Amino acid sequence: MRDDPRLPTAPGFWRSPLRGPWFTSVLGLVLLAGLTVLFVTGLLSYAAYNPDLAPVNDKTPDKGILGFYLFAWPTDPHWLYRLNQGVHVTLGVTLIPVLLAKLWSVVPKLFALPPARSLAHALERISLLLLVGGALFEFVTGVLNVQLDYVFPGSFYPLHFYGAWVFFAAFAAHAVLKTPAAVRNLRALRDEHGPRDEHGPRDERAPRTERDPGPGADPLVSPRPDAPTVSRRGALGFVGGGSLLLFATTAGQTTDGPLRRTALLAPHGGPDPGTGPNGFQINKTARYAGIRPSETGPDVWRLVVTGRTGTVRLTRDDLLRLPPHSASLPIACVEGWSTSDQRWRGVRLRDLAALVGHEGDPPDVFVESLQLRGAFRRAALRADQVADPRSLLALYVNGEELSPDHGHPARIIVPAAPGVLNTKWVARLTFGDL
Ligand SMILES: Nc1nc2c(c(=O)[nH]1)N[C@H]1C(S)=C(S)[C@@H](COP(=O)(O)O)O[C@H]1N2
Ligand SMILES: [Mo]
């Protein structure tokens, strides 16, 4: 049965002449670099959420030692999260064709019999299942989070975070085992083409097309290949073209202005921000967040600030009497989209801390919005974020009052922080004692 070529368990079932160590190795080395960058930027993005600062920021309270690397996310350079998340999401989308091509190139191995020749072989196959399953899981959850209002069962953050660790453990083992062979495969190819250096023109008899060892020499090479319809290089070009197309229709989301309109694949729907000073990307609208105009008018809205010396309640006019400050900062969402720097004006967070007894050395702050439901209605900011002179409770943007959708009457804006920490429709600030 094993050798019945009608069954996928038989090597002869797989007939594409493209499969072989060369094709698999090229794709594997691209993924080795690309997935490593994805893993690192993903972990950094997680750290930027300040998950260890306060329970409200922590979507993965059971992370245990997986949080070993967490650190105080810096406020410089102010575009740090914008860059990190732009790379994470854009690269992730761009690598989709490479991942799919790589899985296609090794699919005969999935069916190979016997399931295990030895304990070591059994362990290798289990690690491959974790690798393939983990990679697909991470790409699917990531794309869903970017494209849709997340439809996956369970919260995105813990799934994507734990999935990343499962995947990366298998990926690291796989890379250690396979990279030497991949490099050897590519070297062998180069040598086969003959030297291209000062030893003169290369041997004209050397084959001009890439070649893999003959049938039987490698389990990926089909023992009875079909006639080729495309060269391996052509196939790689096709994969690369797909990646380029995805890149070109995604990368624009990290800009605003006309380039943003090239981002056909991202960001998801989103309300049209219109034009003018408030005309930049909106995540959740005031209506979606359930913010009623009756709560935000000058006669009703109060900012409640609590700290060492007690609580003060400030009207918008009170805030306008505090020293005004400006900062040019972007909004950068975990979903990968970001704006260019917007000119925010308002009151420094550290000045507000000083009002309630924290002069000079402000502590962490817990921020709550008027919004009653929703995961992002509150967030904690770290002391260094509060202390940064560019961290504002903003009342204006680009010379105009904040629009309802951008957080009127007041929102947080902090340099280098993920969008999720830039709470809109702020109602309460509690300094210290998180
Ligand atoms: N109250 C509240 N603030 C919030 C959110 C929210 O859902 N509720 N979303 C956050 C997220 S995830 C982002 S990316 C930014 C987006 O800000 P913008 O809509 O002004 O661009 O707002 C943040 N502030
Ligand atoms: Mo966001």
GROMACS .gro file of C-alpha atoms in nm, residues 9-418:
model
  410
    9THR     CA    1   0.173   0.814   0.137
   10ALA     CA    2   0.359   0.693  -0.173
   11PRO     CA    3   0.654   0.904  -0.287
   12GLY     CA    4   0.537   0.856  -0.646
   13PHE     CA    5   0.208   1.031  -0.570
   14TRP     CA    6   0.390   1.367  -0.559
   15ARG     CA    7   0.493   1.457  -0.909
   16SER     CA    8   0.592   1.822  -0.919
   17PRO     CA    9   0.947   1.852  -1.051
   18LEU     CA   10   0.981   2.174  -0.850
   19ARG     CA   11   1.012   1.992  -0.519
   20GLY     CA   12   1.362   1.933  -0.402
   21PRO     CA   13   1.623   2.054  -0.157
   22TRP     CA   14   1.707   2.369  -0.352
   23PHE     CA   15   1.354   2.511  -0.361
   24THR     CA   16   1.288   2.415   0.001
   25SER     CA   17   1.620   2.556   0.119
   26VAL     CA   18   1.576   2.896  -0.044
   27LEU     CA   19   1.230   2.935   0.108
   28GLY     CA   20   1.353   2.799   0.440
   29LEU     CA   21   1.633   3.053   0.468
   30VAL     CA   22   1.397   3.341   0.382
   31LEU     CA   23   1.164   3.221   0.657
   32LEU     CA   24   1.450   3.172   0.902
   33ALA     CA   25   1.529   3.542   0.878
   34GLY     CA   26   1.171   3.665   0.840
   35LEU     CA   27   1.008   3.461   1.116
   36THR     CA   28   1.286   3.552   1.357
   37VAL     CA   29   1.212   3.920   1.296
   38LEU     CA   30   0.840   3.849   1.341
   39PHE     CA   31   0.901   3.673   1.671
   40VAL     CA   32   1.126   3.947   1.809
   41THR     CA   33   0.898   4.235   1.703
   42GLY     CA   34   0.602   4.041   1.844
   43LEU     CA   35   0.768   4.002   2.183
   44LEU     CA   36   0.865   4.370   2.181
   45SER     CA   37   0.510   4.470   2.097
   46TYR     CA   38   0.390   4.267   2.391
   47ALA     CA   39   0.640   4.439   2.622
   48ALA     CA   40   0.519   4.777   2.496
   49TYR     CA   41   0.177   4.705   2.644
   50ASN     CA   42   0.327   4.720   2.997
   51PRO     CA   43   0.167   4.388   3.089
   52ASP     CA   44   0.362   4.357   3.412
   53LEU     CA   45   0.272   4.706   3.529
   54ALA     CA   46  -0.088   4.652   3.634
   55PRO     CA   47  -0.356   4.384   3.596
   56VAL     CA   48  -0.558   4.608   3.357
   57ASN     CA   49  -0.277   4.593   3.102
   58ASP     CA   50  -0.223   4.221   3.138
   59LYS     CA   51  -0.414   4.004   2.894
   60THR     CA   52  -0.198   3.701   2.980
   61PRO     CA   53  -0.187   3.677   3.360
   62ASP     CA   54  -0.072   3.313   3.343
   63LYS     CA   55   0.238   3.381   3.136
   64GLY     CA   56   0.477   3.283   3.418
   65ILE     CA   57   0.838   3.271   3.305
   66LEU     CA   58   0.743   3.360   2.947
   67GLY     CA   59   0.739   3.717   3.070
   68PHE     CA   60   1.103   3.690   3.177
   69TYR     CA   61   1.223   3.944   2.923
   70LEU     CA   62   0.971   4.221   2.994
   71PHE     CA   63   1.123   4.562   3.044
   72ALA     CA   64   1.019   4.924   3.077
   73TRP     CA   65   0.931   5.021   2.721
   74PRO     CA   66   1.117   5.344   2.640
   75THR     CA   67   0.963   5.672   2.522
   76ASP     CA   68   1.243   5.731   2.269
   77PRO     CA   69   1.256   5.741   1.976
   78HIS     CA   70   0.896   5.859   1.964
   79TRP     CA   71   0.825   5.646   1.652
   80LEU     CA   72   0.952   5.325   1.811
   81TYR     CA   73   0.619   5.144   1.834
   82ARG     CA   74   0.517   5.271   1.494
   83LEU     CA   75   0.827   5.113   1.342
   84ASN     CA   76   0.808   4.793   1.546
   85GLN     CA   77   0.445   4.723   1.466
   86GLY     CA   78   0.470   4.839   1.105
   87VAL     CA   79   0.748   4.585   1.054
   88HIS     CA   80   0.566   4.311   1.245
   89VAL     CA   81   0.238   4.335   1.056
   90THR     CA   82   0.370   4.429   0.710
   91LEU     CA   83   0.638   4.160   0.718
   92GLY     CA   84   0.390   3.904   0.847
   93VAL     CA   85   0.151   3.972   0.559
   94THR     CA   86   0.437   3.977   0.308
   95LEU     CA   87   0.565   3.636   0.420
   96ILE     CA   88   0.232   3.458   0.366
   97PRO     CA   89   0.317   3.339   0.011
   98VAL     CA   90   0.662   3.225   0.125
   99LEU     CA   91   0.512   3.026   0.412
  100LEU     CA   92   0.253   2.865   0.188
  101ALA     CA   93   0.513   2.779  -0.077
  102LYS     CA   94   0.741   2.631   0.185
  103LEU     CA   95   0.462   2.415   0.327
  104TRP     CA   96   0.369   2.304  -0.023
  105SER     CA   97   0.730   2.214  -0.094
  106VAL     CA   98   0.753   1.972   0.199
  107VAL     CA   99   0.398   1.837   0.203
  108PRO     CA  100   0.501   1.484   0.090
  109LYS     CA  101   0.685   1.451   0.421
  110LEU     CA  102   0.360   1.501   0.607
  111PHE     CA  103   0.228   1.177   0.459
  112ALA     CA  104   0.548   0.974   0.459
  113LEU     CA  105   0.531   0.626   0.613
  114PRO     CA  106   0.618   0.475   0.850
  115PRO     CA  107   0.505   0.748   1.088
  116ALA     CA  108   0.820   0.702   1.291
  117ARG     CA  109   1.134   0.503   1.225
  118SER     CA  110   1.283   0.568   1.566
  119LEU     CA  111   1.223   0.768   1.879
  120ALA     CA  112   1.434   1.051   1.741
  121HIS     CA  113   1.238   1.046   1.418
  122ALA     CA  114   0.908   1.046   1.612
  123LEU     CA  115   1.023   1.351   1.811
  124GLU     CA  116   1.127   1.526   1.493
  125ARG     CA  117   0.786   1.468   1.337
  126ILE     CA  118   0.604   1.594   1.646
  127SER     CA  119   0.819   1.906   1.644
  128LEU     CA  120   0.730   1.951   1.276
  129LEU     CA  121   0.360   1.933   1.359
  130LEU     CA  122   0.410   2.202   1.624
  131LEU     CA  123   0.610   2.404   1.376
  132VAL     CA  124   0.357   2.388   1.094
  133GLY     CA  125   0.055   2.410   1.323
  134GLY     CA  126   0.212   2.694   1.520
  135ALA     CA  127   0.303   2.890   1.208
  136LEU     CA  128  -0.045   2.853   1.056
  137PHE     CA  129  -0.205   2.944   1.388
  138GLU     CA  130   0.006   3.259   1.427
  139PHE     CA  131  -0.058   3.373   1.072
  140VAL     CA  132  -0.431   3.306   1.093
  141THR     CA  133  -0.481   3.479   1.430
  142GLY     CA  134  -0.259   3.770   1.324
  143VAL     CA  135  -0.437   3.825   0.993
  144LEU     CA  136  -0.779   3.796   1.158
  145ASN     CA  137  -0.684   4.057   1.415
  146VAL     CA  138  -0.565   4.295   1.148
  147GLN     CA  139  -0.841   4.237   0.897
  148LEU     CA  140  -1.157   4.183   1.097
  149ASP     CA  141  -1.293   4.281   1.430
  150TYR     CA  142  -1.140   3.960   1.550
  151VAL     CA  143  -1.370   3.664   1.515
  152PHE     CA  144  -1.149   3.398   1.669
  153PRO     CA  145  -1.282   3.223   1.979
  154GLY     CA  146  -1.094   3.359   2.279
  155SER     CA  147  -0.898   3.679   2.316
  156PHE     CA  148  -0.637   3.750   2.050
  157TYR     CA  149  -0.357   3.846   2.288
  158PRO     CA  150  -0.309   3.525   2.489
  159LEU     CA  151  -0.365   3.304   2.183
  160HIS     CA  152  -0.115   3.491   1.968
  161PHE     CA  153   0.134   3.520   2.255
  162TYR     CA  154   0.132   3.156   2.368
  163GLY     CA  155   0.106   3.039   2.009
  164ALA     CA  156   0.422   3.236   1.933
  165TRP     CA  157   0.616   3.053   2.203
  166VAL     CA  158   0.498   2.708   2.094
  167PHE     CA  159   0.582   2.795   1.737
  168PHE     CA  160   0.919   2.946   1.819
  169ALA     CA  161   1.036   2.653   2.031
  170ALA     CA  162   0.969   2.420   1.737
  171PHE     CA  163   1.112   2.674   1.492
  172ALA     CA  164   1.438   2.708   1.685
  173ALA     CA  165   1.481   2.329   1.702
  174HIS     CA  166   1.405   2.300   1.332
  175ALA     CA  167   1.642   2.582   1.237
  176VAL     CA  168   1.927   2.428   1.435
  177LEU     CA  169   1.869   2.092   1.268
  178LYS     CA  170   1.811   2.213   0.914
  179THR     CA  171   2.005   2.535   0.852
  180PRO     CA  172   2.340   2.361   0.789
  181ALA     CA  173   2.178   2.139   0.525
  182ALA     CA  174   2.000   2.436   0.367
  183VAL     CA  175   2.325   2.630   0.338
  184ARG     CA  176   2.500   2.321   0.201
  185ASN     CA  177   2.227   2.275  -0.060
  186LEU     CA  178   2.268   2.630  -0.183
  187ARG     CA  179   2.648   2.607  -0.182
  188ALA     CA  180   2.637   2.287  -0.382
  189LEU     CA  181   2.421   2.467  -0.635
  190ARG     CA  182   2.664   2.756  -0.661
  191ASP     CA  183   2.961   2.524  -0.711
  192GLU     CA  184   2.771   2.334  -0.975
  193HIS     CA  185   2.743   2.655  -1.171
  194GLY     CA  186   3.118   2.680  -1.168
  195PRO     CA  187   3.340   2.953  -1.031
  196ARG     CA  188   3.257   3.308  -1.128
  197ASP     CA  189   3.580   3.464  -1.012
  198GLU     CA  190   3.925   3.534  -1.149
  199HIS     CA  191   3.969   3.171  -1.261
  200GLY     CA  192   3.813   3.266  -1.591
  201PRO     CA  193   3.474   3.216  -1.748
  202ARG     CA  194   3.268   2.942  -1.597
  203ASP     CA  195   3.253   2.602  -1.757
  204GLU     CA  196   3.000   2.631  -2.036
  205ARG     CA  197   2.911   2.267  -2.002
  206ALA     CA  198   2.791   2.317  -1.648
  207PRO     CA  199   2.412   2.307  -1.633
  208ARG     CA  200   2.253   2.648  -1.651
  209THR     CA  201   1.943   2.551  -1.459
  210GLU     CA  202   1.946   2.472  -1.091
  211ARG     CA  203   1.964   2.102  -1.029
  212ASP     CA  204   1.889   1.879  -0.741
  213PRO     CA  205   2.023   1.534  -0.683
  214GLY     CA  206   1.848   1.274  -0.892
  215PRO     CA  207   1.542   1.077  -0.786
  216GLY     CA  208   1.592   0.878  -0.470
  217ALA     CA  209   1.876   1.095  -0.345
  218ASP     CA  210   1.639   1.318  -0.150
  219PRO     CA  211   1.291   1.233  -0.024
  220LEU     CA  212   1.157   1.565  -0.156
  221VAL     CA  213   1.253   1.487  -0.514
  222SER     CA  214   0.973   1.305  -0.695
  223PRO     CA  215   1.075   0.956  -0.817
  224ARG     CA  216   0.853   1.003  -1.123
  225PRO     CA  217   0.834   1.376  -1.188
  226ASP     CA  218   0.594   1.534  -1.434
  227ALA     CA  219   0.737   1.743  -1.715
  228PRO     CA  220   0.815   2.090  -1.581
  229THR     CA  221   0.581   2.375  -1.672
  230VAL     CA  222   0.788   2.637  -1.494
  231SER     CA  223   1.149   2.649  -1.376
  232ARG     CA  224   1.229   2.658  -1.005
  233ARG     CA  225   1.345   3.013  -1.046
  234GLY     CA  226   1.019   3.095  -1.219
  235ALA     CA  227   0.827   2.943  -0.929
  236LEU     CA  228   1.032   3.142  -0.680
  237GLY     CA  229   0.965   3.454  -0.883
  238PHE     CA  230   0.595   3.377  -0.862
  239VAL     CA  231   0.615   3.346  -0.481
  240GLY     CA  232   0.822   3.665  -0.461
  241GLY     CA  233   0.574   3.845  -0.686
  242GLY     CA  234   0.291   3.743  -0.454
  243SER     CA  235   0.486   3.876  -0.158
  244LEU     CA  236   0.558   4.199  -0.340
  245LEU     CA  237   0.191   4.243  -0.423
  246LEU     CA  238   0.090   4.190  -0.060
  247PHE     CA  239   0.362   4.428   0.056
  248ALA     CA  240   0.251   4.696  -0.189
  249THR     CA  241  -0.111   4.671  -0.076
  250THR     CA  242  -0.030   4.670   0.296
  251ALA     CA  243   0.266   4.897   0.365
  252GLY     CA  244   0.068   5.217   0.293
  253GLN     CA  245  -0.116   5.175   0.622
  254THR     CA  246   0.188   5.307   0.806
  255THR     CA  247   0.148   5.645   0.641
  256ASP     CA  248  -0.130   5.893   0.592
  257GLY     CA  249  -0.208   6.110   0.294
  258PRO     CA  250  -0.246   5.964  -0.055
  259LEU     CA  251  -0.017   5.666   0.011
  260ARG     CA  252  -0.260   5.528   0.266
  261ARG     CA  253  -0.503   5.462  -0.015
  262THR     CA  254  -0.261   5.205  -0.158
  263ALA     CA  255  -0.322   4.992   0.152
  264LEU     CA  256  -0.605   4.798  -0.009
  265LEU     CA  257  -0.566   4.505   0.229
  266ALA     CA  258  -0.542   4.706   0.549
  267PRO     CA  259  -0.654   4.855   0.773
  268HIS     CA  260  -0.988   4.688   0.812
  269GLY     CA  261  -1.294   4.893   0.721
  270GLY     CA  262  -1.260   5.171   0.974
  271PRO     CA  263  -1.468   5.485   0.965
  272ASP     CA  264  -1.366   5.747   0.711
  273PRO     CA  265  -1.170   6.005   0.910
  274GLY     CA  266  -1.257   6.281   0.662
  275THR     CA  267  -1.024   6.574   0.609
  276GLY     CA  268  -0.896   6.865   0.815
  277PRO     CA  269  -0.699   6.869   1.143
  278ASN     CA  270  -0.884   6.565   1.279
  279GLY     CA  271  -0.867   6.381   0.948
  280PHE     CA  272  -0.646   6.089   1.048
  281GLN     CA  273  -0.726   5.725   1.111
  282ILE     CA  274  -0.989   5.649   1.375
  283ASN     CA  275  -0.998   5.321   1.559
  284LYS     CA  276  -1.319   5.311   1.764
  285THR     CA  277  -1.567   5.594   1.714
  286ALA     CA  278  -1.733   5.778   2.002
  287ARG     CA  279  -2.062   5.622   1.901
  288TYR     CA  280  -1.913   5.272   1.905
  289ALA     CA  281  -1.766   5.334   2.250
  290GLY     CA  282  -2.104   5.458   2.373
  291ILE     CA  283  -1.984   5.811   2.452
  292ARG     CA  284  -2.282   6.048   2.455
  293PRO     CA  285  -2.240   6.420   2.383
  294SER     CA  286  -2.430   6.487   2.705
  295GLU     CA  287  -2.134   6.348   2.904
  296THR     CA  288  -1.864   6.552   2.739
  297GLY     CA  289  -2.005   6.906   2.744
  298PRO     CA  290  -1.826   7.179   2.943
  299ASP     CA  291  -2.090   7.183   3.218
  300VAL     CA  292  -2.083   6.812   3.294
  301TRP     CA  293  -1.740   6.675   3.211
  302ARG     CA  294  -1.488   6.676   3.496
  303LEU     CA  295  -1.141   6.526   3.507
  304VAL     CA  296  -1.097   6.350   3.840
  305VAL     CA  297  -0.729   6.338   3.942
  306THR     CA  298  -0.622   6.140   4.248
  307GLY     CA  299  -0.280   6.119   4.408
  308ARG     CA  300  -0.084   6.142   4.731
  309THR     CA  301  -0.258   6.455   4.857
  310GLY     CA  302  -0.611   6.358   4.761
  311THR     CA  303  -0.847   6.421   4.472
  312VAL     CA  304  -0.911   6.725   4.256
  313ARG     CA  305  -1.190   6.767   4.001
  314LEU     CA  306  -1.101   6.984   3.704
  315THR     CA  307  -1.324   7.140   3.441
  316ARG     CA  308  -1.198   7.187   3.089
  317ASP     CA  309  -1.144   7.555   3.170
  318ASP     CA  310  -0.932   7.458   3.471
  319LEU     CA  311  -0.715   7.249   3.239
  320LEU     CA  312  -0.681   7.538   2.997
  321ARG     CA  313  -0.542   7.751   3.280
  322LEU     CA  314  -0.255   7.503   3.335
  323PRO     CA  315   0.065   7.558   3.131
  324PRO     CA  316  -0.005   7.445   2.771
  325HIS     CA  317   0.243   7.216   2.596
  326SER     CA  318   0.271   7.063   2.250
  327ALA     CA  319   0.418   6.742   2.116
  328SER     CA  320   0.434   6.590   1.767
  329LEU     CA  321   0.351   6.224   1.803
  330PRO     CA  322   0.193   5.948   1.593
  331ILE     CA  323  -0.087   5.706   1.675
  332ALA     CA  324   0.043   5.353   1.614
  333CYS     CA  325  -0.194   5.061   1.656
  334VAL     CA  326  -0.108   4.699   1.730
  335GLU     CA  327  -0.287   4.623   1.401
  336GLY     CA  328   0.006   4.777   1.216
  337TRP     CA  329  -0.153   5.098   1.092
  338SER     CA  330  -0.012   5.426   1.210
  339THR     CA  331  -0.036   5.796   1.140
  340SER     CA  332   0.244   6.038   1.079
  341ASP     CA  333   0.322   6.276   1.364
  342GLN     CA  334   0.021   6.481   1.470
  343ARG     CA  335   0.061   6.805   1.662
  344TRP     CA  336  -0.106   6.755   2.000
  345ARG     CA  337  -0.160   7.028   2.258
  346GLY     CA  338  -0.272   6.995   2.615
  347VAL     CA  339  -0.147   6.949   2.968
  348ARG     CA  340   0.158   6.747   3.068
  349LEU     CA  341   0.081   6.432   3.265
  350ARG     CA  342   0.360   6.521   3.506
  351ASP     CA  343   0.199   6.860   3.571
  352LEU     CA  344  -0.124   6.683   3.659
  353ALA     CA  345   0.071   6.452   3.891
  354ALA     CA  346   0.220   6.757   4.058
  355LEU     CA  347  -0.130   6.890   4.127
  356VAL     CA  348  -0.200   6.596   4.357
  357GLY     CA  349   0.129   6.585   4.546
  358HIS     CA  350   0.375   6.416   4.310
  359GLU     CA  351   0.622   6.694   4.229
  360GLY     CA  352   0.946   6.617   4.049
  361ASP     CA  353   0.923   6.240   4.053
  362PRO     CA  354   0.585   6.130   3.921
  363PRO     CA  355   0.469   5.768   3.975
  364ASP     CA  356   0.274   5.533   3.747
  365VAL     CA  357  -0.078   5.636   3.655
  366PHE     CA  358  -0.402   5.449   3.603
  367VAL     CA  359  -0.616   5.606   3.329
  368GLU     CA  360  -0.991   5.550   3.297
  369SER     CA  361  -1.222   5.676   3.025
  370LEU     CA  362  -1.590   5.762   3.018
  371GLN     CA  363  -1.642   5.443   2.823
  372LEU     CA  364  -1.823   5.180   3.028
  373ARG     CA  365  -1.744   4.867   2.831
  374GLY     CA  366  -1.459   4.752   2.610
  375ALA     CA  367  -1.112   4.621   2.675
  376PHE     CA  368  -0.935   4.950   2.606
  377ARG     CA  369  -1.137   5.183   2.825
  378ARG     CA  370  -0.855   5.192   3.080
  379ALA     CA  371  -0.480   5.148   3.089
  380ALA     CA  372  -0.180   5.196   3.315
  381LEU     CA  373   0.121   5.406   3.217
  382ARG     CA  374   0.466   5.366   3.366
  383ALA     CA  375   0.640   5.635   3.568
  384ASP     CA  376   0.891   5.708   3.289
  385GLN     CA  377   0.602   5.760   3.049
  386VAL     CA  378   0.433   6.000   3.291
  387ALA     CA  379   0.759   6.188   3.344
  388ASP     CA  380   0.830   6.241   2.973
  389PRO     CA  381   0.760   6.608   2.888
  390ARG     CA  382   0.589   6.501   2.563
  391SER     CA  383   0.331   6.286   2.743
  392LEU     CA  384   0.010   6.486   2.738
  393LEU     CA  385  -0.351   6.488   2.829
  394ALA     CA  386  -0.431   6.636   2.488
  395LEU     CA  387  -0.722   6.873   2.430
  396TYR     CA  388  -0.627   6.984   2.078
  397VAL     CA  389  -0.480   6.822   1.771
  398ASN     CA  390  -0.330   7.006   1.474
  399GLY     CA  391  -0.463   7.335   1.607
  400GLU     CA  392  -0.824   7.227   1.654
  401GLU     CA  393  -1.021   7.076   1.940
  402LEU     CA  394  -1.019   6.700   1.945
  403SER     CA  395  -1.309   6.559   1.747
  404PRO     CA  396  -1.549   6.327   1.931
  405ASP     CA  397  -1.397   6.027   1.755
  406HIS     CA  398  -1.041   6.120   1.854
  407GLY     CA  399  -1.132   6.145   2.223
  408HIS     CA  400  -1.298   6.480   2.293
  409PRO     CA  401  -1.280   6.635   2.545
  410ALA     CA  402  -0.939   6.490   2.644
  411ARG     CA  403  -0.716   6.197   2.553
  412ILE     CA  404  -0.379   6.057   2.650
  413ILE     CA  405  -0.088   6.073   2.407
  414VAL     CA  406   0.249   5.920   2.501
  415PRO     CA  407   0.565   5.899   2.286
  416ALA     CA  408   0.658   5.556   2.144
  417ALA     CA  409   0.361   5.386   2.311
  418PRO     CA  410   0.114   5.155   2.138
   0.00000   0.00000   0.00000
